[in-house]
Amino acid sequence: VQTPRSPTRLSVSSLVRTSFSPRRASQSIQVQTPRSPTRGSASSLPWTQQSTACGSPSSPVCTPRSPARSVERHRSVDRARSVSLSSPVSREFRLSRSKLGESLKVIDAPSPSALSTRAPSVDATSPQSLAHLTSPAAKGSPGRSSSPTRAGSVPPRTGSTSFLNVQMARSRSRCRTDSLRSVSPPAASRRSVSSAQLVGSTLGADPPERRMYDVNCVLQLMRHQAELDMKVEEAKKIIAYSLSVEDLFHEMDRGHKGYLTDIDLWTYVRNIGADIVLGSITTLISEIHLRLGPDHAFAPGRLSMRELAILIFPVKSREHELAFRAASDNDLLNKLNPGRLGAQPGAVSGPVRYKFRSFLDWATFVAEALAADRRQLRHLRCDETAALNDTFSFLACGRQSFSLEDVRRAFIDERVNASTQQLELLRRRYQPLSLGGGVHFSEFVRQLRPL
């Protein structure tokens, strides 16, 4: 038997210690390599023990069972895969081989059944494992999650994104020139414009397609306003007509001041289980003030009984119309309940409080979305004021005001889809009292500029 060249492998001659007789000294010992060893089968073992060699039962002699291949031929193959250990002296070899495998990090040793024993390696320092680690930004700061909400903050809401990020991309291929048929520049040209150019741009310096692009974005914002107003009208059906605005107003006005502040409304909804921050209540009150006429006097951060009725009653209801046309809260009470002026208000039931809480959650969500849409106008290609001027000129066609028919025509020209109900809600927003003369520029800008 020839000794392997590798210094890390053990010699077979060192394992088989046998005293040979002179008659068998010239006989060479060959090793048979098994082709397909199986576990537990005695016939498949390449070594058989002979107890009559040299008359010593403790000295086994290994004889081949069939014509064997030379070990020299398999020297290039890992000998740890080809040697089956069935001899009694192989116990020491098995121990030494296990130590050698640990030192060499051998993880691919074949099993007796010719199946691989390689375990799936998981390396925590590999680039693949690092890709699955969560960044600190994704986990969130524990201090931020536990910090109290400030009065002017807006609660985060999942799933609500600004419409201009989507609508501006959709309308990019539909923007027109003065002939309403050209295509807007690609997104790469939009990114190349610096912020100084956006702020310092004028109507004469901007190309026509860029100006029509901003006009289309403003029209998309108007359509989104009508869509959000429809959601509020759907939420008003929760309250129906089972709510007494007088009883609700006096229950929230604990100090009997005659008006509600944002803190009064926030404290009331918090006590009945609503998770609404103070900043959302303030945004909602400002949105209610926008729905009133330009000649309506109001105090910032305060809500009267008439404004509360405008908030909770549907736009086509009698109570909503009376609240719009009432001169004061007493005038509204006298019109709603004739002869009950000065009566003691009643208590609000538990189901009515629950319905009001659900409605207010929807109303604050819509108010935040509308405020976010107005802030997106600052990211237009042209100046915000220039975009509003171009949009008003496009709607009014050179006149001092525009009507509902002008809005419908502009939506059709710019391919802005809006239903009849949405157009009616736009009319009530921009022209709440249904007066003649159309929508003027001051009211148009008032509804679109950030608060």
Coordinates of C-alpha atoms in Angstrom, one line a residue:
V1 CA 0.0 0.0 0.0
Q2 CA 1.5 3.4 -1.0
T3 CA 1.5 6.2 1.5
P4 CA -0.6 9.3 0.6
R5 CA 1.3 12.4 -0.2
S6 CA -0.9 14.7 1.8
P7 CA 0.6 15.3 5.3
T8 CA -2.9 15.8 6.8
R9 CA -4.1 12.4 5.8
L10 CA -3.3 9.3 7.9
S11 CA -1.5 6.4 6.2
V12 CA -3.2 3.1 5.9
S13 CA 0.0 1.3 6.7
S14 CA 0.0 3.0 10.1
L15 CA -3.5 1.9 10.8
V16 CA -3.0 -1.8 10.0
R17 CA -0.4 -3.1 12.3
T18 CA 0.0 -6.8 11.4
S19 CA 3.0 -9.2 11.7
F20 CA 3.3 -10.9 8.3
S21 CA 4.8 -14.3 7.7
P22 CA 7.8 -14.7 5.3
R23 CA 5.6 -16.7 3.0
R24 CA 3.2 -13.9 2.6
A25 CA 5.7 -11.1 2.8
S26 CA 5.7 -10.7 -1.0
Q27 CA 2.0 -10.6 -1.1
S28 CA 0.7 -7.0 -1.6
I29 CA -2.3 -5.7 0.1
Q30 CA -4.7 -3.9 -2.1
V31 CA -7.7 -1.7 -1.1
Q32 CA -11.0 -2.0 -2.7
T33 CA -13.0 1.2 -3.1
P34 CA -16.8 0.6 -2.8
R35 CA -19.0 1.8 -5.6
S36 CA -22.2 2.4 -3.8
P37 CA -21.9 1.7 -0.1
T38 CA -25.1 1.3 1.9
R39 CA -25.7 1.5 5.6
G40 CA -26.1 -1.7 7.6
S41 CA -25.2 -4.1 4.8
A42 CA -22.4 -6.4 5.6
S43 CA -21.9 -7.5 2.0
S44 CA -21.3 -4.0 0.9
L45 CA -18.3 -3.4 3.2
P46 CA -15.0 -3.4 1.4
W47 CA -13.0 -4.8 4.3
T48 CA -13.5 -8.3 5.8
Q49 CA -11.8 -9.4 9.0
Q50 CA -9.6 -12.6 8.8
S51 CA -8.8 -14.0 12.3
T52 CA -6.4 -16.8 11.1
A53 CA -3.6 -14.5 9.9
C54 CA -0.3 -15.3 11.7
G55 CA -2.3 -17.2 14.3
S56 CA -3.2 -14.0 16.2
P57 CA -6.9 -13.3 16.5
S58 CA -6.1 -9.7 17.5
S59 CA -4.3 -9.0 14.3
P60 CA -6.9 -8.6 11.5
V61 CA -5.8 -9.1 7.9
C62 CA -7.7 -7.3 5.2
T63 CA -8.2 -9.0 1.9
P64 CA -10.0 -7.7 -1.1
R65 CA -13.3 -9.3 -2.1
S66 CA -13.1 -8.4 -5.8
P67 CA -10.5 -7.0 -8.2
A68 CA -9.7 -3.6 -6.6
R69 CA -8.7 -0.3 -8.0
S70 CA -5.5 1.3 -6.9
V71 CA -5.5 4.0 -4.3
E72 CA -3.2 5.9 -6.6
R73 CA -6.0 6.3 -9.1
H74 CA -8.3 8.0 -6.5
R75 CA -5.7 10.3 -5.0
S76 CA -7.2 13.4 -6.6
V77 CA -10.5 12.7 -5.0
D78 CA -11.1 13.5 -1.3
R79 CA -10.2 10.3 0.5
A80 CA -12.6 11.2 3.3
R81 CA -15.4 10.4 0.8
S82 CA -14.1 7.0 -0.4
V83 CA -12.9 5.2 2.7
S84 CA -15.5 3.3 4.6
L85 CA -14.6 2.7 8.2
S86 CA -15.6 -0.8 9.3
S87 CA -12.4 -2.1 10.8
P88 CA -12.0 -2.2 14.6
V89 CA -8.9 -0.1 14.2
S90 CA -10.9 2.6 12.5
R91 CA -12.2 4.0 15.8
E92 CA -9.0 5.8 16.4
F93 CA -9.0 7.0 12.8
R94 CA -12.6 8.3 13.2
L95 CA -11.7 10.3 16.2
S96 CA -8.6 11.8 14.5
R97 CA -10.6 12.5 11.3
S98 CA -13.3 14.4 13.3
K99 CA -10.7 16.5 14.9
L100 CA -9.1 17.1 11.5
G101 CA -12.5 18.0 10.0
E102 CA -13.1 20.6 12.8
S103 CA -9.8 22.2 12.2
L104 CA -10.2 22.3 8.4
K105 CA -14.0 23.3 8.6
V106 CA -15.0 20.3 6.7
I107 CA -18.8 20.5 6.3
D108 CA -19.3 18.2 3.3
A109 CA -18.6 14.7 4.6
P110 CA -20.7 12.1 2.9
S111 CA -23.0 9.9 4.9
P112 CA -22.8 6.1 4.6
S113 CA -26.0 6.2 2.5
A114 CA -24.3 8.4 -0.1
L115 CA -26.5 11.3 0.8
S116 CA -25.0 14.7 1.5
T117 CA -24.8 15.8 5.1
R118 CA -24.2 19.4 4.2
A119 CA -26.3 21.7 6.4
P120 CA -27.6 25.0 5.0
S121 CA -25.1 27.5 6.1
V122 CA -26.3 30.8 7.4
D123 CA -23.6 33.4 7.7
A124 CA -24.7 36.5 9.6
T125 CA -21.9 38.5 8.1
S126 CA -22.7 37.7 4.4
P127 CA -24.1 40.4 2.2
Q128 CA -27.3 38.4 1.7
S129 CA -28.0 38.3 5.3
L130 CA -27.3 42.0 5.7
A131 CA -29.9 42.8 3.1
H132 CA -32.6 41.3 5.3
L133 CA -31.7 43.4 8.3
T134 CA -34.1 46.2 9.2
S135 CA -32.6 49.7 9.2
P136 CA -33.2 52.0 12.2
A137 CA -35.2 54.3 10.1
A138 CA -37.6 51.5 9.2
K139 CA -38.0 50.5 12.8
G140 CA -38.7 54.0 14.0
S141 CA -37.4 55.9 16.9
P142 CA -38.8 54.6 20.3
G143 CA -38.6 58.1 21.6
R144 CA -40.7 59.5 18.9
S145 CA -43.4 56.8 19.3
S146 CA -43.7 57.5 23.0
S147 CA -43.5 61.3 22.8
P148 CA -46.7 63.3 23.4
T149 CA -48.4 64.8 20.4
R150 CA -48.0 68.5 20.0
A151 CA -51.0 70.8 19.7
G152 CA -50.2 71.8 16.1
S153 CA -49.1 68.4 14.8
V154 CA -51.0 66.3 12.4
P155 CA -51.6 62.6 13.1
P156 CA -49.9 60.2 10.6
R157 CA -52.4 58.3 8.5
T158 CA -51.4 55.3 6.4
G159 CA -52.5 54.9 2.9
S160 CA -53.2 58.6 2.3
T161 CA -50.8 60.3 -0.2
S162 CA -51.1 63.6 -1.9
F163 CA -53.0 63.4 -5.2
L164 CA -50.6 65.7 -7.1
N165 CA -47.8 63.1 -6.9
V166 CA -50.0 60.8 -8.9
Q167 CA -52.1 63.2 -10.9
M168 CA -49.2 65.3 -12.1
A169 CA -47.5 62.1 -13.5
R170 CA -50.8 61.0 -15.2
S171 CA -51.4 64.4 -16.7
R172 CA -47.9 64.9 -18.0
S173 CA -48.7 63.3 -21.3
R174 CA -52.0 65.3 -21.6
C175 CA -50.7 68.8 -21.1
R176 CA -51.3 71.2 -24.0
T177 CA -50.0 74.4 -25.5
D178 CA -52.1 77.3 -26.4
S179 CA -53.8 75.1 -29.0
L180 CA -54.4 72.5 -26.2
R181 CA -52.6 69.7 -28.1
S182 CA -48.9 69.7 -27.2
V183 CA -47.2 67.3 -24.8
S184 CA -45.5 68.4 -21.6
P185 CA -41.7 68.0 -21.2
P186 CA -40.5 64.8 -19.7
A187 CA -39.7 64.3 -16.0
A188 CA -35.9 64.8 -16.6
S189 CA -36.5 68.4 -17.8
R190 CA -38.6 69.0 -14.7
R191 CA -35.9 67.9 -12.4
S192 CA -33.3 70.1 -14.2
V193 CA -35.2 73.3 -13.3
S194 CA -33.8 74.7 -10.1
S195 CA -35.8 76.1 -7.2
A196 CA -34.6 79.6 -8.0
Q197 CA -36.0 79.4 -11.5
L198 CA -39.3 78.2 -10.1
V199 CA -39.6 81.0 -7.7
G200 CA -38.4 83.7 -10.1
S201 CA -40.4 82.6 -13.1
T202 CA -42.9 84.9 -14.7
L203 CA -45.8 84.4 -17.1
G204 CA -43.9 85.7 -20.1
A205 CA -40.7 83.7 -19.4
D206 CA -42.4 80.3 -19.0
P207 CA -43.0 78.2 -22.1
P208 CA -46.7 77.5 -23.0
E209 CA -46.5 73.8 -22.3
R210 CA -45.2 74.4 -18.8
R211 CA -48.0 76.8 -18.0
M212 CA -50.6 74.5 -19.3
Y213 CA -49.1 71.7 -17.3
D214 CA -49.6 73.7 -14.1
V215 CA -53.2 74.6 -15.2
N216 CA -53.9 70.9 -15.5
C217 CA -52.6 70.3 -12.1
V218 CA -54.7 73.0 -10.5
L219 CA -57.8 71.5 -12.2
Q220 CA -56.9 68.1 -10.9
L221 CA -56.7 69.6 -7.4
M222 CA -60.2 71.1 -7.8
R223 CA -61.6 67.7 -8.8
H224 CA -59.9 66.1 -5.8
Q225 CA -61.6 68.7 -3.6
A226 CA -64.9 67.6 -4.9
E227 CA -64.1 64.0 -4.4
L228 CA -63.1 64.6 -0.7
D229 CA -66.3 66.6 -0.2
M230 CA -68.3 63.6 -1.4
K231 CA -66.6 61.5 1.3
V232 CA -67.7 63.9 4.0
E233 CA -71.3 63.9 2.7
E234 CA -71.3 60.1 2.8
A235 CA -70.0 60.3 6.4
K236 CA -72.8 62.7 7.4
K237 CA -75.3 59.8 6.8
I238 CA -73.9 58.2 9.9
I239 CA -75.5 60.9 12.0
A240 CA -78.6 61.2 9.9
Y241 CA -81.1 63.5 11.6
S242 CA -81.1 62.0 15.1
L243 CA -78.6 64.6 16.4
S244 CA -79.8 67.8 18.0
V245 CA -77.2 70.5 17.2
E246 CA -78.3 72.6 20.2
D247 CA -77.9 69.8 22.7
L248 CA -74.5 68.8 21.2
F249 CA -73.3 72.4 21.2
H250 CA -74.2 73.0 24.9
E251 CA -72.7 69.7 26.0
M252 CA -69.3 70.7 24.5
D253 CA -69.5 74.3 25.7
R254 CA -68.7 73.6 29.3
G255 CA -67.9 77.2 30.2
H256 CA -71.1 78.5 28.6
K257 CA -69.1 80.9 26.5
G258 CA -71.5 80.9 23.5
Y259 CA -68.9 79.4 21.1
L260 CA -66.6 76.4 20.9
T261 CA -62.8 76.5 20.7
D262 CA -60.6 73.9 19.2
I263 CA -59.6 72.8 22.7
D264 CA -63.3 72.3 23.7
L265 CA -64.0 70.2 20.7
W266 CA -60.8 68.2 21.1
T267 CA -61.4 67.6 24.8
Y268 CA -65.0 66.4 24.1
V269 CA -64.0 63.9 21.4
R270 CA -61.1 62.6 23.5
N271 CA -63.5 61.9 26.4
I272 CA -65.8 59.8 24.2
G273 CA -62.9 57.7 22.9
A274 CA -61.7 59.4 19.7
D275 CA -58.0 59.3 18.8
I276 CA -57.7 62.8 17.2
V277 CA -55.0 65.3 17.9
L278 CA -55.5 69.0 18.4
G279 CA -53.9 70.0 15.2
S280 CA -56.5 68.0 13.2
I281 CA -59.3 69.8 15.0
T282 CA -57.8 73.2 14.2
T283 CA -57.4 72.3 10.5
L284 CA -61.1 71.1 10.5
I285 CA -62.3 74.5 11.9
S286 CA -60.3 76.4 9.3
E287 CA -61.8 74.2 6.6
I288 CA -65.3 75.0 7.8
H289 CA -64.5 78.7 7.7
L290 CA -63.5 78.3 4.0
R291 CA -66.9 76.8 3.2
L292 CA -68.6 80.0 4.4
G293 CA -69.1 83.0 2.2
P294 CA -66.4 85.7 1.9
D295 CA -68.6 88.2 3.8
H296 CA -69.1 85.8 6.8
A297 CA -67.3 87.0 9.9
F298 CA -65.6 84.3 11.9
A299 CA -62.9 84.1 14.6
P300 CA -59.9 81.7 14.0
G301 CA -60.0 78.7 16.2
R302 CA -63.6 79.2 17.2
L303 CA -66.8 77.4 16.1
S304 CA -70.3 78.9 16.5
M305 CA -73.5 76.9 16.5
R306 CA -74.2 77.9 12.9
E307 CA -70.8 76.6 11.8
L308 CA -71.3 73.4 13.8
A309 CA -74.6 72.9 11.9
I310 CA -72.9 73.4 8.6
L311 CA -70.4 70.8 9.6
I312 CA -72.8 68.0 10.6
F313 CA -75.8 68.5 8.3
P314 CA -75.8 67.4 4.6
V315 CA -75.6 70.2 2.0
K316 CA -79.1 69.5 0.5
S317 CA -80.8 69.5 3.9
R318 CA -83.0 72.2 5.3
E319 CA -80.9 72.6 8.4
H320 CA -77.8 73.2 6.2
E321 CA -79.5 76.0 4.2
L322 CA -80.9 77.6 7.4
A323 CA -77.4 77.6 9.0
F324 CA -76.0 79.3 5.9
R325 CA -78.6 82.1 5.8
A326 CA -78.9 82.6 9.6
A327 CA -77.7 85.9 11.0
S328 CA -76.8 84.6 14.4
D329 CA -77.1 81.4 16.6
N330 CA -80.3 82.6 18.1
D331 CA -81.7 83.2 14.6
L332 CA -80.8 79.7 13.7
L333 CA -82.5 78.2 16.8
N334 CA -85.6 80.2 16.2
K335 CA -85.8 78.9 12.6
L336 CA -85.0 75.3 13.6
N337 CA -87.3 75.0 16.6
P338 CA -89.8 77.9 16.7
G339 CA -90.9 78.7 20.2
R340 CA -88.1 76.7 21.9
L341 CA -85.7 79.6 22.2
G342 CA -84.5 79.8 25.8
A343 CA -85.5 76.3 26.7
Q344 CA -83.2 74.0 28.7
P345 CA -81.1 71.8 26.4
G346 CA -81.3 68.1 26.8
A347 CA -78.6 65.4 27.1
V348 CA -77.0 63.6 24.2
S349 CA -77.4 59.9 24.2
G350 CA -74.5 57.4 24.0
P351 CA -75.3 56.1 20.5
V352 CA -75.4 59.7 19.2
R353 CA -72.0 60.4 20.8
Y354 CA -70.6 57.3 19.1
K355 CA -71.9 58.4 15.7
F356 CA -70.6 61.9 16.1
R357 CA -67.1 60.5 17.0
S358 CA -67.1 58.3 13.9
F359 CA -68.1 61.3 11.7
L360 CA -65.6 63.6 13.2
D361 CA -62.8 61.1 12.5
W362 CA -63.7 61.2 8.8
A363 CA -64.1 65.0 8.8
T364 CA -60.6 65.6 10.3
F365 CA -59.1 63.1 7.8
V366 CA -60.6 65.0 4.8
A367 CA -59.5 68.3 6.3
E368 CA -55.9 67.1 6.5
A369 CA -56.0 65.8 3.0
L370 CA -57.3 69.1 1.6
A371 CA -54.6 71.1 3.4
A372 CA -51.9 68.7 2.0
D373 CA -53.2 69.2 -1.5
R374 CA -52.9 73.0 -1.2
R375 CA -49.3 72.7 0.0
Q376 CA -48.5 70.7 -3.1
L377 CA -49.1 73.7 -5.3
R378 CA -45.8 75.1 -4.1
H379 CA -44.0 72.3 -6.0
L380 CA -45.3 73.2 -9.4
R381 CA -43.0 74.2 -12.2
C382 CA -44.1 77.8 -12.3
D383 CA -44.8 80.1 -9.4
E384 CA -47.9 79.3 -7.3
T385 CA -49.5 82.7 -8.0
A386 CA -48.7 82.4 -11.7
A387 CA -50.3 79.0 -11.9
L388 CA -53.5 80.2 -10.2
N389 CA -53.6 83.3 -12.5
D390 CA -53.3 81.1 -15.6
T391 CA -56.0 78.7 -14.3
F392 CA -58.5 81.4 -13.6
S393 CA -57.9 83.0 -17.0
F394 CA -58.4 79.6 -18.6
L395 CA -61.7 79.1 -16.7
A396 CA -63.0 82.6 -17.1
C397 CA -61.9 83.1 -20.8
G398 CA -61.0 86.7 -20.2
R399 CA -64.0 87.6 -18.0
Q400 CA -64.0 88.7 -14.4
S401 CA -65.6 85.5 -13.1
F402 CA -66.4 81.9 -14.2
S403 CA -69.5 79.7 -13.8
L404 CA -70.2 76.0 -13.3
E405 CA -70.5 75.6 -17.1
D406 CA -67.0 77.0 -17.5
V407 CA -65.6 74.5 -15.0
R408 CA -67.3 71.7 -16.9
R409 CA -65.9 72.9 -20.2
A410 CA -62.4 73.1 -18.8
F411 CA -62.6 69.6 -17.3
I412 CA -63.6 68.2 -20.7
D413 CA -60.8 70.1 -22.5
E414 CA -58.2 68.9 -20.1
R415 CA -59.6 65.4 -19.8
V416 CA -60.4 65.7 -16.1
N417 CA -63.1 63.2 -15.1
A418 CA -65.7 64.6 -12.8
S419 CA -69.3 63.5 -12.1
T420 CA -72.3 65.8 -11.9
Q421 CA -72.4 65.5 -8.2
Q422 CA -68.8 66.5 -7.9
L423 CA -69.4 69.6 -10.1
E424 CA -72.3 70.6 -7.9
L425 CA -70.1 70.2 -4.8
L426 CA -67.5 72.4 -6.4
R427 CA -70.1 75.1 -7.0
R428 CA -71.2 75.0 -3.4
R429 CA -67.6 75.3 -2.3
Y430 CA -66.6 78.2 -4.6
Q431 CA -70.0 79.8 -4.7
P432 CA -71.7 78.8 -1.4
L433 CA -74.7 81.1 -1.5
S434 CA -75.7 80.4 -5.1
L435 CA -75.6 84.1 -6.0
G436 CA -75.4 85.3 -9.6
G437 CA -72.2 86.7 -11.1
G438 CA -70.1 83.6 -10.9
V439 CA -66.9 82.9 -9.0
H440 CA -64.4 85.8 -8.7
F441 CA -60.7 85.6 -8.5
S442 CA -60.5 86.4 -4.7
E443 CA -62.8 83.4 -3.8
F444 CA -61.0 81.2 -6.3
V445 CA -57.6 81.9 -4.7
R446 CA -59.1 81.7 -1.2
Q447 CA -60.1 78.0 -1.8
L448 CA -56.7 77.0 -3.3
R449 CA -54.0 78.8 -1.3
P450 CA -52.5 77.0 1.7
L451 CA -54.0 78.0 5.0

